[in-house]
Coordinates of C-alpha atoms in Angstrom, one line a residue:
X590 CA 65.7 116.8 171.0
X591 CA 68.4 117.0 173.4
X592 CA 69.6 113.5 172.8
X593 CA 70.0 114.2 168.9
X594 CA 71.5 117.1 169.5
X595 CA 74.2 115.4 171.7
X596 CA 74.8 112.1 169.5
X597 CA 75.6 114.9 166.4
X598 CA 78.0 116.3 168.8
X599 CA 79.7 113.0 169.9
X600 CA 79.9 112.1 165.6
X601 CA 81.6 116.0 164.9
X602 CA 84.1 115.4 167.6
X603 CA 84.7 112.0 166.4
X604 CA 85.3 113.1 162.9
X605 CA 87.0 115.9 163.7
X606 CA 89.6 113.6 166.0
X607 CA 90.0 111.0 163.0
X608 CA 90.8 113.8 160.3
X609 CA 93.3 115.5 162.8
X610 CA 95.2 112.5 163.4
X611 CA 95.2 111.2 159.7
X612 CA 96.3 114.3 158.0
X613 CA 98.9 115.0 161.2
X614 CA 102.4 114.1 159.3
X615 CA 105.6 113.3 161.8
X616 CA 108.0 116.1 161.3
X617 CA 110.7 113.8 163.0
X618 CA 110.5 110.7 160.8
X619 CA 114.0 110.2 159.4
X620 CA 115.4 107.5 157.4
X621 CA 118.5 105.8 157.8
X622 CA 120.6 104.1 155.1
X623 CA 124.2 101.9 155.2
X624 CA 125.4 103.5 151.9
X625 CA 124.9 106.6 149.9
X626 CA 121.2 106.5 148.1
X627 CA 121.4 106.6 144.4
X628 CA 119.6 109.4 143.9
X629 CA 122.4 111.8 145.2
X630 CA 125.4 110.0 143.9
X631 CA 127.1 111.4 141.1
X632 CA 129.3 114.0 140.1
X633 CA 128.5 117.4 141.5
X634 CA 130.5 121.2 140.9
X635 CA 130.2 124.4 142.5
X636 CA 131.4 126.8 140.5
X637 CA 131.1 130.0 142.7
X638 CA 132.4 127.8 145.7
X639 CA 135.6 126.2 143.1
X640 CA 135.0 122.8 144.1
X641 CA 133.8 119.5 142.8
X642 CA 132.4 116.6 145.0
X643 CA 132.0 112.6 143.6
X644 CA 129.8 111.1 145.6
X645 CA 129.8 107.3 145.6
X646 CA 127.8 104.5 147.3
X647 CA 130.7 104.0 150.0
X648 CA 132.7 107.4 149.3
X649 CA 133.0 111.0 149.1
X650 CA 135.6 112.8 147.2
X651 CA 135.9 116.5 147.7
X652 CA 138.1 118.4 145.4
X653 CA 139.7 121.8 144.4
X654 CA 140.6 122.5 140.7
X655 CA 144.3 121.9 139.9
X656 CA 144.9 121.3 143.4
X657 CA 144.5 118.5 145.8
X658 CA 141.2 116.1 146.6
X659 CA 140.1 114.1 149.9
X660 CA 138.8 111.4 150.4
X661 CA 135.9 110.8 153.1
X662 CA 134.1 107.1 153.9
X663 CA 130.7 106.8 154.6
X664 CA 129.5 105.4 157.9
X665 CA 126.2 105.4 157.2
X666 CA 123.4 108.1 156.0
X667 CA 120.4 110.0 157.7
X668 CA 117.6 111.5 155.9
X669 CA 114.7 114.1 156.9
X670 CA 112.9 116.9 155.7
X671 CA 115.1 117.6 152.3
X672 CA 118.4 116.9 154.5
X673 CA 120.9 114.2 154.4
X674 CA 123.2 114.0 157.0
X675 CA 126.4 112.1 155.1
X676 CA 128.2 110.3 158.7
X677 CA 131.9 110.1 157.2
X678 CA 135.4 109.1 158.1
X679 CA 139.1 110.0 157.0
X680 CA 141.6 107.6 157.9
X681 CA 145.5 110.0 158.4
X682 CA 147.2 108.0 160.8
X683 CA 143.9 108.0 163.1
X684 CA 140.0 108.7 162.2
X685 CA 138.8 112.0 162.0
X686 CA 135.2 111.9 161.7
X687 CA 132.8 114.9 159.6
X688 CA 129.5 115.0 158.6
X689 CA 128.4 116.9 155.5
X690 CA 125.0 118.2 155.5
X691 CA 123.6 118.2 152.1
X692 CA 120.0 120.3 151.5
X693 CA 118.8 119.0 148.5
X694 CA 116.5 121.8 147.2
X695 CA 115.6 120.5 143.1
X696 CA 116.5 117.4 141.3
X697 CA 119.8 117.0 140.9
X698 CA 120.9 120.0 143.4
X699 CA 121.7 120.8 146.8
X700 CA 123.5 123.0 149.3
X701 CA 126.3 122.3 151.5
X702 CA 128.8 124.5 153.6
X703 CA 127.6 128.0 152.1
X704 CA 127.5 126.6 148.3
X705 CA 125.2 125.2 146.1
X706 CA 126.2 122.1 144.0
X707 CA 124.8 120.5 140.3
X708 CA 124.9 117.4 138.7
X709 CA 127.2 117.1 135.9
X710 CA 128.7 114.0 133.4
X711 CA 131.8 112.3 133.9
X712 CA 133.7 114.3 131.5
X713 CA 132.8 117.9 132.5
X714 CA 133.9 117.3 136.2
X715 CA 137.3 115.7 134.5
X716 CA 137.4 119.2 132.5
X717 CA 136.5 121.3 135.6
X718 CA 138.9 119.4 138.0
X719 CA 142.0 119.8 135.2
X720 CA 141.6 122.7 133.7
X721 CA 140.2 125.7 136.3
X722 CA 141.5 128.2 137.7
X723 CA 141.6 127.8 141.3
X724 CA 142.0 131.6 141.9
X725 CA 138.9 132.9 139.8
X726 CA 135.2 133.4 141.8
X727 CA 133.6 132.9 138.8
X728 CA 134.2 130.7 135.8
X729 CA 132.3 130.6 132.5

């Protein structure tokens, strides 16, 4: 009796082990990627925050309605957990490196620096870039 009672034990612990260390996923896994994914490049406004970022395989362009627009170029891309860390350069006489933390919380829709971004055509960023008020909050 003791010896059946001490081979179930051995098989619970076993099985117990194996589904621990099957259904254990690693927080930490990140992929990294040479060029912007396609499944956040686009054209993205903010309209509480009064900007509008293009994002392209090899380039970011932030811009302010009726005002001025930056370039950035990629270095290279990290993803994890919902985040993609965008590695970027600007060349002004010398580099000056950023990196723009996107969340990406829905399809088509993330966070970055205090605002959240959509998707949008071609034509409605080319409308929201050109005519906008820079001045209002909030725009209908």
């Amino acid at each position: 009796m003791k010896l059946k009672k001490c081979t179930l034990l051995g098989i619970t612990a076993l099985s117990l082990v194996a589904g621990l260390s099957t259904a254990q996923t690693n927080a930490d896994a990140h992929v990294t990627y040479q060029s912007v994914p396609r499944t956040i490049r686009g054209y993205y406004i903010s309209r509480p925050g009064n900007s509008a970022l293009t994002i392209t395989k090899h380039q970011i362009v932030t811009s302010i309605p009726q005002a001025d627009w930056y370039n950035w170029h990629v270095r290279f891309v990290t993803y994890s957990n919902h985040y993609y860390h965008v590695h970027t350069y600007q060349d002004m006489g010398q580099r000056y490196y950023s990196t723009f933390k996107l969340h990406r919380y829905a399809k088509n829709k993330f966070t970055t620096r205090g605002f959240a971004y959509h998707k949008v055509s071609a034509s409605t960023i080319s409308y929201f870039v050109n005519h906008s008020n820079p001045f209002s909050v909030v725009d209908n």
